[in-house]
Short mmCIF file of C-alpha atoms in Angstrom, two decimals:
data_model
loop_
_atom_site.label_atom_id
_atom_site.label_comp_id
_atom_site.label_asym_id
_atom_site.label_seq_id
_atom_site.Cartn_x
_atom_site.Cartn_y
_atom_site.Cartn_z
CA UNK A 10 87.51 48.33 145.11
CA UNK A 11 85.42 49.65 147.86
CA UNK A 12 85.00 53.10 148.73
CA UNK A 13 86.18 54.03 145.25
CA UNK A 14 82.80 54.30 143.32
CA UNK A 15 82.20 57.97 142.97
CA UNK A 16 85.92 58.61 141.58
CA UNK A 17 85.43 59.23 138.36
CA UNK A 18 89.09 58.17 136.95
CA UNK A 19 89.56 61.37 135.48
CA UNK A 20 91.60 64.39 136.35
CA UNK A 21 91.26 66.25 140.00
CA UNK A 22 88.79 68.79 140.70
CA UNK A 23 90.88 71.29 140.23
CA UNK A 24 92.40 70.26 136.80
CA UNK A 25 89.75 70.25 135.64
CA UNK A 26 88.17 73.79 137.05
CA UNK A 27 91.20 75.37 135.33
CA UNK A 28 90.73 73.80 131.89
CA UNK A 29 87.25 74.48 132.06
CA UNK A 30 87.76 78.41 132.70
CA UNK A 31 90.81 78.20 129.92
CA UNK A 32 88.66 76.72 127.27
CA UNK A 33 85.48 79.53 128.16
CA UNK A 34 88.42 82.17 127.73
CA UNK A 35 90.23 80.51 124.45
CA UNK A 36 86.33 80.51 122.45
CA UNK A 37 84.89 83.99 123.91
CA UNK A 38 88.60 84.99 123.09
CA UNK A 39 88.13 84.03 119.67
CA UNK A 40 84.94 84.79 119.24
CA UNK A 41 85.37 88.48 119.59
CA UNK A 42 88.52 88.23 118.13
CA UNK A 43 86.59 87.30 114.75
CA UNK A 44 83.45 89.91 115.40
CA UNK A 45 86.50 92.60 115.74
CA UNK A 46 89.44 91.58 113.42
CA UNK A 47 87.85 91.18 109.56
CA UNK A 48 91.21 90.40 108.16
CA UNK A 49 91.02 86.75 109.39
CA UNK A 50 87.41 86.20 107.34
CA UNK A 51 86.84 88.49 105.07
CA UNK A 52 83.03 88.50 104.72
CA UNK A 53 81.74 90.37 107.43
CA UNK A 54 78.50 88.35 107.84
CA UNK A 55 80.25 84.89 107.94
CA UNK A 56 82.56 86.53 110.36
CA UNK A 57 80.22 87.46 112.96
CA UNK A 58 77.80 84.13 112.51
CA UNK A 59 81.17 82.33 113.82
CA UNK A 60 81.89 84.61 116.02
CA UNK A 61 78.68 84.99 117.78
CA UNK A 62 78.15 81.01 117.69
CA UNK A 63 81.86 81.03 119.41
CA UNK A 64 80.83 83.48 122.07
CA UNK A 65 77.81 82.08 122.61
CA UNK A 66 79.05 78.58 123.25
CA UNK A 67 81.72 79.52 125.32
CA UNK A 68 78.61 81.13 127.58
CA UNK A 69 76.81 78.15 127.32
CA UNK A 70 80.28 75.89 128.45
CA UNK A 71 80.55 78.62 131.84
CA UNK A 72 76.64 77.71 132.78
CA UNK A 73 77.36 74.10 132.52
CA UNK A 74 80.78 74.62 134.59
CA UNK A 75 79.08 76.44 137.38
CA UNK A 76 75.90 73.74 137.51
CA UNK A 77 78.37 71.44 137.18
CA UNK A 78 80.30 72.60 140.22
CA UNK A 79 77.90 73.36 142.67
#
């Protein structure tokens, strides 16, 4: 069809602005939620490794979002 080659098929903008943000929340979220809470994995080292790598890629999932968007 003509006039329909930059839609990408997928979900609207804004879909997918809100999913975006919810998934950054859901792994900082967790993230910290494993750095703070030991009772979930008990060794304190493994803990924070996961943690950390959580937090860390839920930071690197907001840069790409707001390159991404602008």
């Amino acid at each position: 069809m003509k006039g329909n080659e930059n839609y990408g098929g997928g979900a609207p903008r804004g879909a997918r602005l809100a999913f975006g943000i919810l998934m950054i929340l859901v792994y900082v979220g967790i993230g910290i939620l494993l750095i703070l809470n030991r009772t979930i994995i008990p060794n304190t080292a493994i803990s924070c490794v996961i943690g950390g790598l959580l937090c860390a890629y839920g930071v690197w999932r907001a840069v790409r979002l707001y390159k991404g968007w602008n």
